Structures are given as structure tokens and as C-alpha cells.
Coordinates of C-alpha atoms in Angstrom, one line a residue:
M16 CA 0.0 -0.1 0.4
L17 CA 1.2 3.3 -1.0
L18 CA 2.3 5.8 1.9
L19 CA 1.6 9.5 1.9
D20 CA 4.3 11.6 2.5
D21 CA 3.9 14.0 6.0
A22 CA 2.5 17.1 3.9
L23 CA -0.5 14.9 1.8
Q24 CA -1.2 13.4 5.7
S25 CA -1.2 17.0 7.5
K26 CA -3.8 18.4 4.3
Q27 CA -6.6 16.1 6.5
N28 CA -6.4 19.1 8.7
Q29 CA -6.4 22.3 6.6
S30 CA -9.0 24.0 6.0
F31 CA -11.5 24.7 2.6
Q32 CA -9.8 28.1 1.9
V33 CA -6.3 26.1 1.5
F34 CA -7.8 23.3 -0.7
H35 CA -9.8 26.2 -2.9
N36 CA -6.8 28.3 -3.4
R37 CA -4.8 25.4 -4.1
N38 CA -3.4 26.0 -7.9
K39 CA -5.5 29.5 -7.4
N40 CA -3.2 30.8 -10.9
K41 CA -5.2 28.1 -12.8
F42 CA -8.2 30.8 -12.6
D43 CA -6.6 33.3 -13.7
M44 CA -6.5 32.2 -17.1
S45 CA -6.1 35.6 -18.9
K46 CA -2.5 36.1 -18.2
E47 CA -1.5 33.0 -20.2
K48 CA -4.1 33.6 -23.0
M49 CA -3.0 33.9 -26.3
S50 CA -3.5 32.7 -29.9
R51 CA -4.4 28.9 -30.5
L52 CA -2.8 29.1 -33.8
S53 CA 0.6 30.8 -32.9
S54 CA 1.1 26.9 -31.6
P55 CA 1.9 24.5 -34.7
V56 CA 0.0 21.6 -33.3
E57 CA -3.3 23.5 -33.4
W58 CA -2.8 23.8 -36.5
V59 CA -3.2 19.5 -37.1
A60 CA -7.0 19.5 -35.9
P61 CA -8.1 22.0 -38.8
L62 CA -6.0 20.9 -41.2
T63 CA -7.0 17.6 -41.0
P64 CA -10.7 17.8 -42.4
I65 CA -9.7 21.0 -44.5
L66 CA -7.2 18.7 -46.1
S67 CA -9.3 15.8 -46.6
L68 CA -11.8 17.4 -48.8
A69 CA -8.8 19.8 -50.8
L70 CA -7.9 16.5 -52.2
L71 CA -10.7 15.0 -53.9
P72 CA -11.0 17.0 -56.0
L73 CA -7.1 18.0 -56.2
G74 CA -5.9 14.9 -55.6
P75 CA -6.8 12.9 -58.9
L76 CA -6.7 16.5 -60.9
F77 CA -2.9 17.5 -60.1
F78 CA -0.8 14.2 -58.4
P79 CA -2.7 11.4 -59.1
R80 CA -0.1 9.1 -58.7
V81 CA 0.6 10.3 -54.9
Y82 CA -3.1 10.7 -54.6
L83 CA -3.6 6.9 -55.5
L84 CA -0.6 5.5 -52.9
F85 CA -2.0 7.9 -50.1
L86 CA -5.5 6.3 -50.7
F87 CA -3.8 2.9 -50.8
F88 CA -2.3 3.5 -47.0
Y89 CA -5.2 5.3 -45.7
F90 CA -7.8 2.8 -46.6
T91 CA -5.8 -0.5 -45.6
G92 CA -4.6 1.3 -42.5
F93 CA -8.0 1.9 -42.0
L94 CA -9.1 -1.1 -42.6
Y95 CA -6.7 -3.0 -40.5
Q96 CA -7.7 -0.6 -37.4
Q97 CA -11.2 -1.4 -37.6
V98 CA -10.8 -5.4 -37.6
N99 CA -8.3 -4.8 -34.6
H100 CA -11.4 -2.8 -33.0
V101 CA -13.7 -6.0 -33.8
C102 CA -11.4 -7.8 -32.1
K103 CA -10.8 -6.1 -29.1
F104 CA -15.0 -5.3 -28.8
Y105 CA -15.4 -9.1 -28.9
I106 CA -12.6 -9.5 -26.0
T107 CA -14.5 -7.2 -24.6
S108 CA -18.1 -8.1 -25.2
C109 CA -17.0 -11.7 -23.4
R110 CA -15.6 -10.2 -20.5
I111 CA -18.9 -8.4 -19.5
R112 CA -20.9 -11.6 -20.1
D113 CA -18.3 -13.5 -18.2
N114 CA -18.7 -10.5 -15.2
I115 CA -22.2 -11.1 -15.4
S116 CA -22.4 -14.3 -15.3
Q117 CA -20.6 -14.7 -12.3
W118 CA -22.8 -12.0 -10.5
N119 CA -25.8 -13.8 -11.3
A120 CA -24.1 -17.6 -10.1
V121 CA -23.5 -15.8 -6.5
H122 CA -26.8 -13.7 -6.7
N123 CA -29.7 -15.6 -7.7
D124 CA -31.1 -15.9 -4.3
K125 CA -30.6 -12.2 -4.0
D126 CA -32.5 -11.8 -0.9
D127 CA -31.5 -14.8 1.5
R128 CA -28.1 -13.9 0.6
S129 CA -28.6 -10.2 0.5
K130 CA -30.1 -10.2 4.2
L131 CA -27.2 -12.6 5.2
M132 CA -24.4 -9.9 4.2
T133 CA -26.4 -7.5 6.0
Q134 CA -26.7 -9.7 8.9
N135 CA -23.1 -10.9 8.7
V136 CA -22.0 -6.9 8.2
E137 CA -24.5 -6.1 11.5
E138 CA -22.9 -8.7 13.8
K139 CA -19.0 -8.2 13.0
G140 CA -19.0 -4.4 12.7
M141 CA -17.3 -4.5 9.3
T142 CA -17.3 -2.7 6.5
P143 CA -16.6 -5.0 3.3
F144 CA -15.7 -2.2 1.4
E145 CA -12.2 -0.6 2.1
Y146 CA -12.9 2.7 0.5
I147 CA -14.7 5.7 1.1
H148 CA -16.9 5.8 -2.9
T149 CA -17.4 9.5 -3.4
F150 CA -20.2 9.7 -6.4
V151 CA -20.1 13.2 -7.8
V152 CA -23.4 13.5 -10.0
P153 CA -23.2 17.2 -11.6
N154 CA -26.2 18.4 -13.0
Y155 CA -27.8 21.5 -14.7
G156 CA -32.1 22.0 -14.9
E157 CA -32.0 18.0 -15.2
P158 CA -35.9 16.8 -14.1
E159 CA -35.4 15.7 -10.1
G160 CA -37.3 12.6 -11.1
L161 CA -33.7 11.6 -13.1
L162 CA -31.9 12.7 -10.3
K163 CA -33.9 10.5 -7.5
D164 CA -33.4 7.6 -10.0
T165 CA -30.0 7.9 -10.5
I166 CA -29.2 8.5 -6.3
G167 CA -31.8 5.5 -6.1
R168 CA -29.8 2.5 -7.4
L169 CA -26.9 3.8 -5.5
A170 CA -28.7 4.0 -2.1
S171 CA -30.5 0.2 -3.3
H172 CA -26.6 -1.1 -2.5
R173 CA -25.7 -3.2 0.4
N174 CA -22.7 -1.0 1.6
A175 CA -24.8 2.4 0.5
K176 CA -24.8 3.3 4.3
T177 CA -21.6 2.4 5.4
N178 CA -19.3 3.3 2.4
Y179 CA -20.6 5.9 -0.3
V180 CA -20.7 9.1 -0.1
I181 CA -22.7 11.8 -2.7
I182 CA -21.7 14.5 -3.4
L183 CA -25.0 16.4 -5.5
A184 CA -22.9 18.7 -7.5
M185 CA -25.6 21.6 -8.3
E186 CA -25.3 24.8 -10.6
A187 CA -25.8 28.0 -9.2
S188 CA -27.4 29.2 -12.1
E189 CA -30.0 26.8 -12.0
N190 CA -33.4 28.6 -10.5
G191 CA -34.7 26.7 -7.3
W192 CA -31.0 24.8 -7.2
E193 CA -30.9 24.5 -3.4
E194 CA -34.5 24.0 -2.7
K195 CA -33.8 21.0 -5.4
G196 CA -30.4 19.7 -3.4
K197 CA -32.7 20.0 -0.1
R198 CA -35.9 17.6 -1.1
L199 CA -33.2 15.3 -2.4
E200 CA -31.0 15.3 0.2
D201 CA -34.3 14.9 2.3
F202 CA -35.6 11.9 0.5
F203 CA -32.1 9.8 1.0
K204 CA -31.8 11.1 4.6
D205 CA -30.1 8.0 6.5
R206 CA -29.5 6.4 3.1
F207 CA -26.1 7.2 2.4
Y208 CA -22.3 7.4 4.8
G209 CA -22.7 11.2 3.5
F210 CA -24.4 13.3 1.7
L211 CA -23.1 17.2 0.3
I212 CA -24.4 19.6 -2.0
T213 CA -22.3 22.0 -3.8
G214 CA -23.4 24.8 -5.8
H215 CA -20.8 25.6 -8.8
P216 CA -20.9 29.4 -8.1
P217 CA -21.4 31.3 -12.5
N218 CA -19.1 33.5 -14.2
I219 CA -15.9 32.8 -12.6
P220 CA -12.7 34.6 -14.6
G221 CA -11.0 32.0 -16.9
E222 CA -13.8 29.5 -16.5
Y223 CA -15.8 27.5 -19.2
R224 CA -19.7 26.8 -18.0
G225 CA -19.5 22.1 -18.4
K226 CA -19.5 19.4 -16.5
G227 CA -15.4 19.7 -15.6
S228 CA -15.7 23.3 -14.3
N229 CA -18.6 22.1 -12.1
V230 CA -16.8 18.5 -11.1
N231 CA -14.0 20.4 -10.2
F232 CA -15.7 22.6 -7.9
A233 CA -17.5 20.0 -6.5
V234 CA -14.9 17.5 -5.8
R235 CA -12.4 20.4 -4.1
T236 CA -15.1 21.8 -2.1
G237 CA -17.2 18.2 -1.2
C238 CA -13.9 16.8 -0.2
A239 CA -12.6 20.1 1.6
E240 CA -15.6 19.2 4.0
M241 CA -15.3 15.6 3.9
I242 CA -11.7 16.1 5.2
S243 CA -12.8 18.7 7.8
Q244 CA -15.0 15.9 9.0
G245 CA -12.5 13.6 9.5
Y246 CA -12.7 11.5 6.6
D247 CA -9.1 9.9 5.5
A248 CA -8.3 11.4 2.4
R249 CA -6.2 8.3 1.5
K250 CA -9.6 6.4 1.5
I251 CA -11.5 8.6 -0.6
M252 CA -12.8 6.8 -4.1
L253 CA -14.3 9.5 -6.4
T254 CA -16.7 7.8 -9.0
I255 CA -17.4 10.6 -11.4
M256 CA -20.8 10.2 -13.1
D257 CA -23.6 11.4 -15.8
S258 CA -26.9 12.8 -13.8
D259 CA -28.9 9.5 -16.0
A260 CA -26.2 6.8 -15.0
A261 CA -27.4 3.7 -13.6
I262 CA -24.7 2.8 -11.4
P263 CA -25.0 -1.4 -10.6
E264 CA -23.4 -2.9 -7.1
L265 CA -21.4 -5.1 -9.2
Y266 CA -19.4 -2.3 -10.8
I267 CA -18.4 -0.7 -7.5
T268 CA -17.5 -4.6 -6.4
Q269 CA -15.2 -4.7 -9.5
V270 CA -13.6 -1.3 -8.7
E271 CA -12.4 -2.6 -4.9
E272 CA -11.5 -5.7 -6.7
A273 CA -9.2 -3.9 -9.4
L274 CA -7.8 -1.5 -6.2
S275 CA -6.6 -4.6 -4.1
K276 CA -4.8 -5.7 -7.0
A277 CA -3.4 -2.7 -8.2
D278 CA 0.3 -1.7 -8.2
D279 CA -0.6 1.8 -6.9
P280 CA -4.4 2.2 -6.1
Y281 CA -4.1 5.8 -5.9
Y282 CA -3.0 6.1 -9.2
T283 CA -5.2 3.5 -10.8
I284 CA -8.5 5.2 -13.1
C285 CA -11.1 2.5 -13.6
A286 CA -13.4 2.7 -16.2
P287 CA -16.5 1.0 -16.9
P288 CA -18.4 0.4 -20.6
I289 CA -21.6 2.9 -21.4
F290 CA -24.4 1.3 -22.6
F291 CA -28.2 2.5 -24.1
S292 CA -30.8 0.7 -23.0
R293 CA -33.2 3.0 -20.7
N294 CA -35.1 4.8 -23.3
C295 CA -33.3 3.3 -26.5
D296 CA -37.1 2.5 -27.9
Q297 CA -38.3 5.9 -28.0
V298 CA -35.6 8.1 -30.2
P299 CA -35.6 7.9 -33.4
A300 CA -33.5 4.9 -35.3
A301 CA -30.8 7.3 -36.0
V302 CA -30.2 8.8 -32.3
R303 CA -30.3 5.1 -31.3
M304 CA -27.5 3.5 -33.8
T305 CA -25.5 6.4 -33.3
D306 CA -25.1 5.7 -29.3
I307 CA -24.9 1.8 -30.0
T308 CA -22.3 2.8 -32.5
W309 CA -20.7 5.1 -29.7
A310 CA -20.9 2.6 -26.6
A311 CA -19.2 -0.3 -29.4
L312 CA -16.0 1.9 -30.1
V313 CA -16.0 2.6 -26.0
M314 CA -16.2 -1.0 -25.4
S315 CA -13.3 -1.5 -27.8
N316 CA -11.0 1.1 -25.9
L317 CA -11.4 -0.9 -22.9
S318 CA -9.7 -3.8 -24.3
N319 CA -6.4 -1.2 -25.6
A320 CA -2.9 -2.5 -24.2
D321 CA -0.9 -1.2 -21.4
G322 CA -3.8 0.9 -19.5
L323 CA -4.1 3.1 -22.4
C324 CA -7.6 3.0 -22.6
V325 CA -9.5 6.8 -22.0
P326 CA -12.5 6.6 -19.8
C327 CA -16.2 7.6 -21.0
S328 CA -18.7 9.5 -19.1
N329 CA -18.2 8.1 -15.8
Y330 CA -14.8 6.6 -14.1
S331 CA -13.7 6.7 -10.9
L332 CA -9.9 7.7 -9.4
S333 CA -8.6 8.5 -6.4
F334 CA -8.8 11.7 -4.4
I335 CA -5.0 11.2 -3.9
L336 CA -4.5 11.4 -7.7
A337 CA -7.0 14.6 -8.7
D338 CA -5.6 16.4 -5.7
R339 CA -1.9 15.8 -7.2
V340 CA -2.8 16.4 -11.0
G341 CA -4.4 19.7 -10.2
Y342 CA -7.7 18.5 -10.1
W343 CA -10.3 19.2 -13.4
D344 CA -8.9 22.1 -15.9
V345 CA -11.6 24.4 -16.3
D346 CA -11.1 26.7 -19.6
A347 CA -12.6 25.6 -23.1
D348 CA -10.6 23.2 -24.5
A349 CA -11.4 21.0 -21.5
I350 CA -14.5 20.5 -22.2
G351 CA -14.1 16.4 -22.6
E352 CA -13.6 16.5 -18.8
D353 CA -13.4 12.4 -19.2
M354 CA -11.0 12.5 -21.5
H355 CA -8.8 15.5 -20.9
M356 CA -8.9 14.7 -17.6
W357 CA -7.4 10.9 -18.4
L358 CA -5.1 12.6 -20.2
K359 CA -4.1 15.5 -17.3
C360 CA -3.4 12.4 -14.9
F361 CA -1.4 10.3 -17.7
F362 CA 1.2 13.1 -18.4
K363 CA 1.3 14.7 -15.0
T364 CA 2.3 11.1 -13.5
D365 CA 4.5 10.8 -16.8
G366 CA 2.5 8.3 -17.9
H367 CA 2.4 6.4 -13.8
A368 CA -1.5 6.9 -13.5
R369 CA -3.2 4.1 -16.3
T370 CA -6.5 2.6 -16.7
V371 CA -7.9 -0.3 -15.5
P372 CA -11.3 -1.4 -17.3
I373 CA -14.3 -2.3 -15.5
Y374 CA -16.3 -5.0 -17.6
V375 CA -19.9 -3.4 -15.9
P376 CA -21.7 -1.7 -18.5
I377 CA -23.3 1.3 -16.8
N378 CA -26.8 2.3 -18.1
L379 CA -27.6 5.9 -19.8
T380 CA -30.4 7.4 -21.6
N381 CA -30.4 8.5 -25.5
V382 CA -31.2 12.5 -25.9
Q383 CA -34.8 12.5 -26.2
C384 CA -37.0 15.6 -26.4
D385 CA -40.6 15.5 -27.9
G386 CA -41.2 15.4 -31.8
Y387 CA -38.9 13.7 -34.6
M388 CA -37.2 16.4 -36.2
A389 CA -36.6 17.9 -32.6
N390 CA -35.0 14.9 -31.5
I391 CA -32.7 14.7 -34.5
H392 CA -31.2 18.2 -33.8
A393 CA -30.8 17.7 -29.9
R394 CA -28.4 14.6 -30.6
Y395 CA -26.8 16.8 -33.4
V396 CA -26.3 19.5 -30.6
Q397 CA -24.8 16.6 -28.4
A398 CA -22.4 15.4 -31.2
K399 CA -21.2 19.0 -31.7
R400 CA -20.4 19.3 -27.9
H401 CA -18.9 16.1 -28.0
F402 CA -16.6 16.5 -30.6
Q403 CA -15.6 20.3 -29.0
G404 CA -13.3 17.8 -27.2
V405 CA -11.0 18.0 -30.1
A406 CA -9.0 20.6 -28.3
D407 CA -7.3 17.4 -26.2
L408 CA -5.1 16.7 -29.5
G409 CA -3.6 20.2 -29.3
Y410 CA -3.0 19.2 -25.4
T411 CA -1.6 16.1 -26.4
L412 CA 0.5 17.1 -28.8
R413 CA 1.4 20.1 -26.9
H414 CA 3.1 17.6 -23.8
M415 CA 4.3 15.0 -26.4
V416 CA 6.5 17.7 -27.9
T417 CA 7.6 18.2 -23.9
C418 CA 7.9 14.8 -23.0
F419 CA 10.5 14.4 -26.5
K420 CA 12.3 16.9 -25.4
N421 CA 12.8 15.7 -21.9
R422 CA 12.5 12.2 -22.4
K423 CA 16.2 11.6 -20.6
K424 CA 15.4 13.3 -17.5
Q425 CA 11.7 13.4 -16.9
R426 CA 10.6 11.7 -14.0
G427 CA 6.5 12.9 -12.8
L428 CA 5.7 13.6 -9.9
L429 CA 6.3 10.7 -7.8
D430 CA 9.3 11.0 -6.8
Y431 CA 9.6 7.8 -4.8
H432 CA 8.3 5.8 -8.0
A433 CA 11.5 4.8 -9.6
T434 CA 10.5 3.9 -12.9
T435 CA 7.8 5.8 -14.9
S436 CA 6.8 4.6 -18.3
G437 CA 9.0 5.1 -21.4
F438 CA 8.2 7.8 -24.8
Y439 CA 6.5 4.7 -26.5
D440 CA 3.8 4.4 -24.0
K441 CA 3.1 8.2 -24.6
L442 CA 3.7 7.8 -28.2
S443 CA 0.8 5.1 -28.3
A444 CA -1.5 7.5 -25.7
C445 CA -1.3 10.1 -28.3
A446 CA -1.8 7.6 -31.2
V447 CA -5.5 7.1 -29.4
I448 CA -6.3 10.1 -28.9
L449 CA -5.4 10.9 -32.8
E450 CA -7.6 8.2 -33.8
A451 CA -10.4 9.6 -31.6
H452 CA -10.9 13.0 -33.1
M453 CA -8.8 12.5 -36.3
I454 CA -10.5 9.7 -38.1
P455 CA -14.1 10.5 -37.8
A456 CA -12.7 14.0 -39.6
S457 CA -11.4 12.7 -42.5
S458 CA -12.5 9.0 -43.0
G459 CA -16.1 9.8 -43.9
W460 CA -15.0 12.5 -46.8
L461 CA -12.6 9.9 -48.0
M462 CA -14.6 6.6 -47.5
F463 CA -17.5 7.9 -49.3
A464 CA -16.6 10.1 -51.9
A465 CA -12.6 9.6 -52.6
V466 CA -13.2 6.8 -54.9
P467 CA -16.6 7.8 -57.1
L468 CA -14.9 11.5 -57.3
M469 CA -11.5 10.1 -58.5
Q470 CA -13.7 7.7 -61.1
L471 CA -15.9 10.5 -62.5
I472 CA -12.6 12.9 -63.1
L473 CA -9.9 10.3 -64.5
F474 CA -12.8 8.5 -66.5
P475 CA -16.1 11.1 -67.1
P476 CA -18.9 9.7 -68.7
F477 CA -19.1 12.1 -71.3
A478 CA -16.2 13.8 -73.5
W479 CA -16.8 17.1 -72.5
M480 CA -16.6 16.7 -68.9
S481 CA -12.6 15.3 -69.5
L482 CA -10.4 17.7 -67.3
V483 CA -7.5 14.9 -67.6
S484 CA -6.1 14.0 -71.2
P485 CA -5.2 10.4 -71.1
S486 CA -1.6 10.7 -71.5
N487 CA -1.7 12.1 -68.0
N488 CA -4.2 9.4 -67.0
P489 CA -1.4 7.1 -64.7
L490 CA -4.9 4.5 -64.6
L491 CA -4.1 4.5 -68.9
T492 CA -0.4 5.2 -68.8
S493 CA 0.9 2.7 -66.3
E494 CA 0.1 -1.0 -65.3
F495 CA 1.6 -0.7 -61.7
F496 CA -1.5 1.9 -60.9
S497 CA -3.7 0.6 -62.7
Q498 CA -3.6 -2.7 -60.4
L499 CA -2.9 0.1 -57.2
W500 CA -6.8 1.4 -58.3
T501 CA -8.5 -1.9 -58.6
I502 CA -7.1 -2.8 -55.0
V503 CA -7.5 0.1 -53.5
K504 CA -11.7 0.1 -55.3
L505 CA -11.5 -3.1 -53.6
I506 CA -10.6 -2.3 -50.7
T507 CA -13.8 -0.1 -50.6
V508 CA -16.0 -2.6 -51.1
F509 CA -14.5 -4.3 -47.3
L510 CA -14.2 -1.4 -45.2
P511 CA -17.9 -1.4 -43.9
L512 CA -17.2 -5.2 -43.2
P513 CA -16.2 -4.7 -39.5
L514 CA -18.5 -2.2 -38.7
F515 CA -21.3 -4.8 -39.4
G516 CA -19.5 -7.2 -37.4
T517 CA -19.2 -5.1 -34.8
L518 CA -23.2 -4.5 -34.5
A519 CA -23.6 -7.9 -35.0
I520 CA -21.4 -8.9 -31.7
Y521 CA -23.2 -6.0 -30.2
E522 CA -26.7 -7.3 -30.8
H523 CA -26.1 -10.6 -29.0
L524 CA -24.5 -8.4 -26.4
H525 CA -27.5 -5.9 -25.9
R526 CA -29.9 -8.5 -25.4
Y527 CA -27.8 -10.7 -23.1
I528 CA -27.2 -7.4 -20.8
D529 CA -30.6 -6.5 -20.9
R530 CA -32.1 -9.9 -19.9
N531 CA -29.7 -11.3 -18.0
F532 CA -28.6 -8.0 -16.0
Y533 CA -31.4 -5.5 -16.0
R534 CA -33.9 -8.3 -15.7
K535 CA -35.6 -6.4 -18.8
T536 CA -38.7 -8.6 -20.5
E537 CA -38.3 -6.6 -23.9
S538 CA -35.0 -6.1 -25.6
R539 CA -33.6 -5.6 -29.4
N540 CA -35.1 -8.4 -32.2
W541 CA -35.4 -8.8 -35.4
R542 CA -37.3 -5.4 -35.8
N543 CA -34.5 -3.1 -35.2
V544 CA -32.8 -5.0 -38.5
A545 CA -34.6 -1.6 -40.0
D546 CA -32.3 0.8 -37.5
Y547 CA -29.4 -0.2 -40.2
A548 CA -31.0 1.6 -42.8
S549 CA -30.4 5.0 -41.0
L550 CA -26.2 4.5 -40.5
P551 CA -25.5 6.4 -44.1
I552 CA -27.8 9.1 -42.1
A553 CA -26.1 8.7 -38.6
A554 CA -22.7 8.9 -39.3
W555 CA -22.6 12.1 -41.7
L556 CA -25.0 13.8 -39.3
F557 CA -23.9 12.5 -36.1
L558 CA -19.9 11.7 -36.6
T559 CA -18.3 13.1 -39.6
L560 CA -20.4 17.0 -39.9
P561 CA -19.8 17.8 -36.3
S562 CA -15.8 16.5 -35.8
T563 CA -15.4 18.8 -39.2
L564 CA -17.1 21.5 -38.2
A565 CA -15.2 21.1 -34.2
C566 CA -11.8 21.0 -35.9
I567 CA -12.6 23.8 -38.5
K568 CA -13.4 25.6 -35.6
R569 CA -10.5 26.0 -33.9
F570 CA -9.1 28.4 -36.0
V571 CA -11.6 30.2 -34.5
R572 CA -10.9 32.0 -30.6
G573 CA -15.1 32.2 -29.8
E574 CA -16.4 29.4 -27.7
D575 CA -19.3 27.8 -28.1
A576 CA -22.2 27.5 -25.6
Y577 CA -22.5 24.3 -23.2
I578 CA -26.0 22.7 -23.9
V579 CA -26.9 19.9 -21.3
G580 CA -28.5 17.1 -24.0
A581 CA -32.3 17.0 -23.6
K582 CA -33.8 14.4 -21.4
I583 CA -37.6 13.0 -20.7
F584 CA -37.8 11.2 -17.7
D585 CA -41.1 9.0 -17.1
E586 CA -40.8 7.8 -13.8
E587 CA -43.8 4.7 -13.8
K588 CA -42.2 3.8 -17.0
E589 CA -38.7 3.5 -15.0
R590 CA -40.1 2.0 -12.2
L591 CA -42.2 -0.7 -14.5
S592 CA -38.5 -1.8 -16.4

């Protein structure tokens, strides 16, 4: 077990003011603001979609040989990457099923076992968990019934009274937030080990409104209050969650097990898969398929090697780690709070902080509002917000440059930790971020338009459309490029196949989770095959277009407003499900 140094031990007696003012220079952002374009690494994101679009007509016209070679390597690499993702997704799906199967084997007779475990805990005076699990629930304008349902699911866990603390992270800009928080606190009175309410003030200089700034304030304020009440900082395990996240008891059990096996539990980040099953039958097919694809990509990411998997929406980490890296960043470039915090932990500890996948699905709600087109628009707005996280690419590349320069002398923050990660691990982490943001902004254009447009330019259906003379057409003058063109067209035929394989695995997994874990009587069935007709629209509208716009907007200093995803919560339907 890691031993805290004297300085950290003494923090348990410090006042809130010390915690709130720690790293206070981070809030004085105005002194450090400078044009994004002054750094070369910031050009990577906006240039990727611009060059991809420019290559579509200019490649065949001016440098067809080089362009054809580029398409061959790009499509081959993309195909290999997608096949790799299918394999990793299959591994993740097997591990999820195994966890659920083992849990069900132990908890089939759940009523008797629950009474027995509760009785044993009370008789022996034991706490079954080693850590105080502190759930940070950031929210703004969420239906009160939804928050009650989310927190209520945590209250149903056997160890909620002995090991769970709720930090209800409200936004002070929400009308009636104090009354709303007090009603929820009263409703769950005596059902948790602790229940705290924080109100994130609006218009703090240097802050960007969003989940990250709310979480940052909630953790600083809430944990300072906990420590002043006598909680041991070394035992506080934070779980950052969405307001609609249905976190099962199995997840916390698996977190405890993972931490007990970790070489350094204080520098371990636990990441679960996300799952959309709460209201998926009440949203348009395009919205449903987008979130299914999103969830499948997150699940595939969990099987990355060497703990280099990025958490999505919900994750757990120690208070010690959050404190050591300076908590959550609050500027506009940190809007993707989950990925950004993972990157910050990774680089600030010189790669010592790693992710442990927790193969327990966290059930979320799809964006939902009244009206078909309104729902489509709401999901598009959410996609635009998600892809604002492209700012993390510049953050990653800047740290990569620094790591490369200091690769021989960099030791990280842990002076007692003899070995830290090598430059190769940081390069691998950079590749993960590049894939997450650059592939969506380029593949949609190249996959759908590169081959048809090149065919049209080099082999026009009418003579008057000819732009390239036969003598300058490498597909007519070179046997090598003619064959390469045939290979490229063949590869494009196979490009969608890995996605179909992923979705086939997902369909089986979705039904298994619904029936064996959530005990739902209804799940996806053969009628949902029609959903796949919406894939091209969903891919372009919720993936290619918003990612492209987010990249290009990196040229502009302006900041988009943070808009919370629309949700409709039906308490009666949730109760019946």
C-alpha cells in the first residue's frame, strides 16, 4: 500500500480555504491566453478535414499518383484498425458476459443472500469495502425524478450506508437549485454514509461552463468538507458520473477488486463501458444507432493494451490522484472532461497513472425530446459538444513535444516511484487521441467520396467533362497504378465489413445484458434490423459533420455555449422496467 508523505497527511487538518486556493493561478487564465494558431500543434486538427476535402478534387487532377498511393495506405490502415477494433470489442463483450454470469451465479437467491450479508456486517461490525466511494453527480436543469432515480439506484446497494457519500454537484445558475438539492437530500436521509450539496458559482473568470468546471468545484469543495469532518483522504475514491447513469452494485464491487490488485491503487483510473438501454426504444433510429456505435467504440477501447484506454462519461479515481494533478481543468479546451482528465493524469504523472477496465456496463439514457426532428436536432447539438473535445489533441501533442525533449530526464510527480513510462507509451497514448478525433473528421469524406470522385474525374462519362488527358492519366499509362486502383476499389468494398461485424456482436451483447443483468422482458429484436438503414445518415450527421466543424472551429477563438442534452424522464416507465 502506498504511504502518503507528511505533507499530504497534514492536509487532513487544513481548512477549505487552503483547498480552494490550491493552484489558484489556474483561474487567472487571462495572463496566459494566446492565439491558438501560435502553436503549430493546434494546426493539426483544423487542417485534417480541410485537407481531406481539398484532396477529393485536387488529388486526381494535379497529383493522381501520389494521391492513389495515399488512398491505398489510408484505406489499408483504416481497414486494419477496424478489424483490430472488432477483435477488441469481442474480447470486451466476452468479459462483460463473464462478469454478469459470475454475478448472477452468486446472486440468484438475492433476497436471502442480501439479508445474510447485511446480518453478517452488522454482527461483526465490519465494513465490506476498503474505500469511501464518493459519487459526484454533476447536473444542470435535469428532471428531479431522473436525479432521484439515479441516486436511488446507488441507495439500493448493500454498502450505501457504510461506504457511499453523494456529492450532488448543482449549478448555482439554475433557478431553485438549493431547494431542489435539499428535497433530494431529505428524500435520501439516512440512506448514505454522507450526502453533500455543492453549488458551482456562475461567471468565474477563466472558467468555461460545463461538466468539468462543475466537477472541479464539487470535488474541491465536497472533499474539503469531508476531510474537515474526519474522513481519511487516502480512503476517498471518487466516481464521476452522468446524472442519468444507472451504476450497478457490481461496478463498485469490481472497482474494489481492481484496486486491491493494482500495483498503485492511488494512481489507478477505473473505466467502465457505457450502454444505452433505458429509453432506446423511444428515440429515432438514427439517434439509437449513433449511441450504439458510440458505445461499441468505447467498449473496444477498453481492451487497449497497457492501460491506455480512455474513460467515457463515468469513471473512478482516487482523491489523491485528483489532488496531485491539480484537479480538473476548467477552460474551454477541457470541455471533454473525461478524456482531458485522463490525459492530465497520464502526463502529469509521467505515464504512471493507468486505466483499469471495469467490465460492467453503465446504463445511460439517449438524448430525447418531443418530436422526431427536435430529437434529431438535440442529438446533433450533443454531437457538436462531444467533438469540441478535439481540443485535447492539441493538449496531447504539446505534452508529447515536451516529453520528447525531456525524455531522458523526466521523472514525473512521484519522487518515490523509481520507474515511469517510456516515450513509446506516450506515443501510443497520442495515437489513441489522434484516432479518436482525426479519423471521424477525415474518414467520412474519403471513404464515401474519394473513389467515386476519382472515377468521375479520370474516367468521365462524357467527353466534354474530361479534365485530365489520357496521356496524363496514370491509370491508363501505368500497369502498376492501374492494378493499384483496382486494389483500392476492392479495399473500399471491405471497409464497412468490420462495422457490420461489430454491430452483430453488439446485438447479441445488448440482448444478453438486457435479459440477464437488467432483467428486462423486452429488448432489441429482429424488427430493429430496420435501424441499420439509418446508419449512413447517422454517420454523416452525428459523426462526420460535427467533427469536421469542431476541427475547423479551432481556427476561431470564440467558444460555443455548453448545452445540456435534452432528456425526458417517465418515473412510471422506469419503475416498471
